Short mmCIF file of C-alpha atoms in Angstrom, two decimals:
data_model
loop_
_atom_site.label_atom_id
_atom_site.label_comp_id
_atom_site.label_asym_id
_atom_site.label_seq_id
_atom_site.Cartn_x
_atom_site.Cartn_y
_atom_site.Cartn_z
CA ALA A 1 -5.87 -28.57 26.46
CA GLN A 2 -7.94 -27.15 23.66
CA THR A 3 -9.22 -29.43 20.93
CA VAL A 4 -11.16 -28.67 17.76
CA THR A 5 -13.15 -31.32 15.91
CA GLN A 6 -14.54 -31.19 12.39
CA SER A 7 -16.52 -34.34 11.79
CA GLN A 8 -17.27 -33.78 8.10
CA PRO A 9 -14.26 -34.60 5.91
CA GLU A 10 -16.19 -33.59 2.78
CA MET A 11 -19.34 -31.67 1.95
CA SER A 12 -20.93 -30.68 -1.31
CA VAL A 13 -23.48 -28.05 -2.27
CA GLN A 14 -25.17 -26.86 -5.41
CA GLU A 15 -24.44 -23.36 -6.60
CA ALA A 16 -26.79 -20.77 -5.01
CA GLU A 17 -27.79 -23.18 -2.25
CA THR A 18 -26.90 -23.05 1.45
CA VAL A 19 -24.49 -25.33 3.26
CA THR A 20 -23.49 -25.66 6.91
CA LEU A 21 -20.09 -26.88 8.08
CA SER A 22 -19.85 -28.26 11.60
CA CYS A 23 -17.24 -27.64 14.26
CA THR A 24 -17.09 -28.53 17.94
CA TYR A 25 -14.40 -27.58 20.37
CA ASP A 26 -13.33 -28.20 23.90
CA THR A 27 -11.71 -25.70 26.22
CA SER A 28 -11.65 -24.96 29.92
CA GLU A 29 -11.14 -21.26 29.30
CA SER A 30 -13.92 -18.73 29.56
CA ASP A 31 -12.43 -16.14 27.22
CA TYR A 32 -11.42 -17.34 23.77
CA TYR A 33 -11.90 -16.75 20.08
CA LEU A 34 -13.13 -18.94 17.29
CA PHE A 35 -12.28 -18.67 13.62
CA TRP A 36 -13.09 -20.14 10.26
CA TYR A 37 -10.31 -20.09 7.67
CA LYS A 38 -10.64 -20.97 4.00
CA GLN A 39 -7.82 -22.70 2.12
CA PRO A 40 -8.38 -22.73 -1.68
CA PRO A 41 -6.19 -24.80 -4.03
CA SER A 42 -3.53 -22.07 -3.84
CA ARG A 43 -3.23 -23.17 -0.17
CA GLN A 44 -3.30 -19.58 1.08
CA MET A 45 -5.06 -19.40 4.46
CA ILE A 46 -7.82 -16.80 4.28
CA LEU A 47 -9.78 -15.62 7.30
CA VAL A 48 -13.51 -16.04 6.69
CA ILE A 49 -15.06 -15.05 9.99
CA ARG A 50 -14.23 -14.57 13.67
CA GLN A 51 -16.28 -14.89 16.85
CA GLU A 52 -15.40 -13.70 20.35
CA ALA A 53 -16.72 -16.16 22.95
CA TYR A 54 -18.01 -13.40 25.23
CA LYS A 55 -20.31 -12.11 22.50
CA GLN A 56 -23.69 -13.79 22.31
CA GLN A 57 -24.51 -12.39 18.90
CA ASN A 58 -23.49 -14.61 16.02
CA ALA A 59 -20.88 -13.12 13.68
CA THR A 60 -21.84 -12.42 10.07
CA GLU A 61 -19.75 -11.49 7.05
CA ASN A 62 -21.79 -11.08 3.89
CA ARG A 63 -22.83 -14.62 2.81
CA PHE A 64 -21.00 -16.23 5.74
CA SER A 65 -22.50 -16.55 9.20
CA VAL A 66 -21.91 -18.69 12.24
CA ASN A 67 -24.13 -20.47 14.71
CA PHE A 68 -22.25 -20.19 17.99
CA GLN A 69 -23.63 -22.36 20.78
CA LYS A 70 -21.34 -21.71 23.74
CA ALA A 71 -22.91 -24.20 26.14
CA ALA A 72 -22.72 -26.94 23.52
CA LYS A 73 -19.25 -25.80 22.41
CA SER A 74 -20.40 -25.73 18.83
CA PHE A 75 -19.37 -23.28 16.12
CA SER A 76 -20.85 -24.05 12.71
CA LEU A 77 -20.35 -22.03 9.54
CA LYS A 78 -23.25 -21.33 7.19
CA ILE A 79 -22.54 -20.32 3.61
CA SER A 80 -25.54 -18.86 1.82
CA ASP A 81 -25.94 -18.47 -1.94
CA SER A 82 -22.92 -20.71 -2.52
CA GLN A 83 -20.61 -19.76 -5.36
CA LEU A 84 -18.10 -21.81 -7.33
CA GLY A 85 -15.32 -19.78 -5.74
CA ASP A 86 -16.36 -21.05 -2.31
CA ALA A 87 -14.92 -24.47 -3.15
CA ALA A 88 -12.01 -25.00 -0.77
CA MET A 89 -10.87 -26.61 2.45
CA TYR A 90 -12.41 -24.95 5.48
CA PHE A 91 -10.67 -25.06 8.83
CA CYS A 92 -12.20 -24.23 12.18
CA ALA A 93 -9.77 -22.92 14.80
CA SER A 94 -9.80 -21.70 18.39
CA GLY A 95 -7.39 -19.47 20.26
CA MET A 96 -6.98 -17.34 23.34
CA ASP A 97 -5.79 -13.76 23.20
CA THR A 98 -2.30 -13.84 21.68
CA ASP A 99 -1.95 -17.59 22.04
CA LYS A 100 -1.51 -20.17 19.31
CA LEU A 101 -4.42 -21.36 17.19
CA ILE A 102 -5.67 -24.91 17.43
CA PHE A 103 -7.05 -26.15 14.11
CA GLY A 104 -9.49 -28.87 13.19
CA THR A 105 -8.72 -31.37 10.47
CA GLY A 106 -10.73 -29.49 7.86
CA THR A 107 -13.78 -29.99 5.66
CA ARG A 108 -13.40 -30.09 1.89
CA LEU A 109 -16.29 -28.21 0.28
CA GLN A 110 -17.24 -28.91 -3.32
CA VAL A 111 -19.61 -26.60 -5.15
CA PHE A 112 -21.48 -27.98 -8.14
CA PRO A 113 -22.93 -25.76 -10.89
CA ASN B 1 -0.35 -2.55 2.46
CA ALA B 2 1.70 -5.71 2.16
CA GLY B 3 0.49 -8.79 3.96
CA VAL B 4 2.62 -11.46 5.55
CA MET B 5 5.49 -12.36 3.25
CA GLN B 6 7.16 -15.72 3.12
CA ASN B 7 10.08 -16.87 1.04
CA PRO B 8 10.91 -18.98 -0.67
CA ARG B 9 7.49 -20.18 -1.79
CA HIS B 10 8.93 -23.54 -2.80
CA LEU B 11 12.07 -25.17 -1.48
CA VAL B 12 13.61 -28.48 -2.51
CA ARG B 13 16.27 -30.06 -0.35
CA ARG B 14 18.04 -33.39 -0.28
CA ARG B 15 18.12 -35.44 2.88
CA GLY B 16 20.74 -34.09 5.29
CA GLN B 17 20.71 -30.53 3.97
CA GLU B 18 19.52 -27.47 5.84
CA ALA B 19 16.32 -25.56 5.09
CA ARG B 20 15.83 -21.90 5.99
CA LEU B 21 12.35 -20.43 5.77
CA ARG B 22 11.78 -16.70 6.09
CA CYS B 23 8.76 -14.75 7.26
CA SER B 24 8.20 -11.00 7.27
CA PRO B 25 5.12 -10.06 9.33
CA MET B 26 2.56 -7.49 8.35
CA LYS B 27 3.57 -3.90 8.99
CA GLY B 28 3.00 -3.03 12.62
CA HIS B 29 2.82 -6.67 13.73
CA SER B 30 5.28 -7.84 16.35
CA HIS B 31 4.01 -11.39 16.96
CA VAL B 32 4.94 -14.24 14.65
CA TYR B 33 3.65 -17.81 14.66
CA TRP B 34 4.87 -20.79 12.65
CA TYR B 35 2.59 -23.68 11.72
CA ARG B 36 3.20 -26.87 9.76
CA GLN B 37 0.70 -28.58 7.50
CA LEU B 38 1.48 -32.15 6.52
CA PRO B 39 -0.22 -33.48 3.37
CA GLU B 40 -3.97 -33.93 3.82
CA GLU B 41 -3.87 -32.63 7.40
CA GLY B 42 -4.72 -29.45 9.28
CA LEU B 43 -2.25 -26.89 10.52
CA LYS B 44 -0.26 -27.69 13.64
CA PHE B 45 1.31 -25.01 15.80
CA MET B 46 5.08 -25.04 16.07
CA VAL B 47 6.37 -21.85 17.71
CA TYR B 48 5.31 -18.36 18.75
CA LEU B 49 7.84 -15.52 18.80
CA GLN B 50 8.01 -11.85 19.56
CA LYS B 51 10.96 -9.70 18.65
CA GLU B 52 14.10 -11.37 20.10
CA ASN B 53 12.01 -13.71 22.27
CA ILE B 54 10.57 -17.19 21.93
CA ILE B 55 7.25 -17.13 23.79
CA ASP B 56 5.99 -20.66 23.19
CA GLU B 57 7.87 -23.46 21.42
CA SER B 58 5.70 -26.31 22.67
CA GLY B 59 5.00 -27.51 19.12
CA MET B 60 8.59 -27.59 17.92
CA PRO B 61 10.32 -30.94 17.50
CA LYS B 62 13.08 -31.26 20.07
CA GLU B 63 15.84 -31.75 17.56
CA ARG B 64 16.89 -30.16 14.26
CA PHE B 65 14.29 -27.35 14.37
CA SER B 66 14.95 -23.82 15.59
CA ALA B 67 13.34 -20.43 15.14
CA GLU B 68 14.31 -16.83 15.68
CA PHE B 69 12.83 -13.38 15.25
CA PRO B 70 15.66 -10.87 15.48
CA LYS B 71 15.30 -7.20 16.27
CA GLU B 72 15.87 -6.41 12.62
CA GLY B 73 14.83 -8.57 9.71
CA PRO B 74 12.47 -11.47 9.16
CA SER B 75 11.69 -14.41 11.36
CA ILE B 76 13.61 -17.54 10.38
CA LEU B 77 12.56 -21.16 10.77
CA ARG B 78 15.59 -23.37 10.40
CA ILE B 79 15.52 -27.11 9.85
CA GLN B 80 18.85 -28.89 10.03
CA GLN B 81 19.60 -32.27 8.44
CA VAL B 82 16.20 -32.51 6.79
CA VAL B 83 14.45 -35.86 6.42
CA ARG B 84 11.64 -36.88 4.07
CA GLY B 85 9.13 -36.53 6.91
CA ASP B 86 9.86 -32.80 7.02
CA SER B 87 8.17 -32.39 3.63
CA ALA B 88 5.21 -30.14 4.33
CA ALA B 89 3.81 -26.66 3.92
CA TYR B 90 5.12 -24.25 6.54
CA PHE B 91 2.93 -21.26 7.26
CA CYS B 92 3.83 -18.12 9.09
CA ALA B 93 1.18 -15.91 10.68
CA SER B 94 1.44 -12.55 12.38
CA SER B 95 -0.65 -10.50 14.74
CA SER B 96 -0.40 -7.09 16.33
CA GLY B 97 -0.46 -8.31 19.92
CA THR B 98 -2.73 -5.49 21.00
CA GLY B 99 -5.75 -7.36 22.29
CA VAL B 100 -8.43 -9.05 20.23
CA GLU B 101 -6.26 -11.16 18.08
CA THR B 102 -6.60 -12.31 14.53
CA GLN B 103 -3.67 -14.06 12.96
CA TYR B 104 -3.03 -13.26 9.33
CA PHE B 105 -1.28 -15.91 7.32
CA GLY B 106 1.40 -15.79 4.69
CA PRO B 107 1.21 -17.87 1.50
CA GLY B 108 3.33 -20.63 2.98
CA THR B 109 6.58 -22.33 1.98
CA ARG B 110 6.28 -25.78 0.41
CA LEU B 111 9.28 -27.83 1.46
CA LEU B 112 10.05 -30.99 -0.48
CA VAL B 113 12.78 -33.27 0.78
CA LEU B 114 14.12 -35.69 -1.81
#
């Protein structure tokens, strides 16, 4: 069974600084996908970034990048130049092909001016 | 280009009533997933459907919960005889089912059981 663990219930960062959110996962599959979703106070789930496990290159989307360590089963999210609008819950998730997503328990990110 | 639509956005029911939650997937998407988020928790998978078929219902409670995705119309998550523990946010997601999959989420339905 797949599991996803987020060990940081809360994190905080100063505006314009960089913060890294941690995520580890466990799966016996060789082909899978990893995701970071953002959930602002509106509670809408917004896709931040996606990584295919077969790709060695770390995914990047503007200020968001991941550090994917397949052997260690680690998938951390780095947010550069943090903005007030980045404040939200962040969920790490894993999935296979068209299968269900398994979510971590989330990290609440606060951004201070 | 409408995203995933869910209605109602908020639903209040008294214990013992029925709750019906609707989800219209993104245009061109034929796969629908339902997730539940209890207060202060992450999302938990409930059921995965394609048109007229339930593919995986391993996360559905055995009783009172059912889901369908008919040939025409939205997907429906139905909760019979609701209890206070059913109070949660219910999210629907859809995907195209054509390979590298990303699930796109609707805004959720907040169910409150009094």
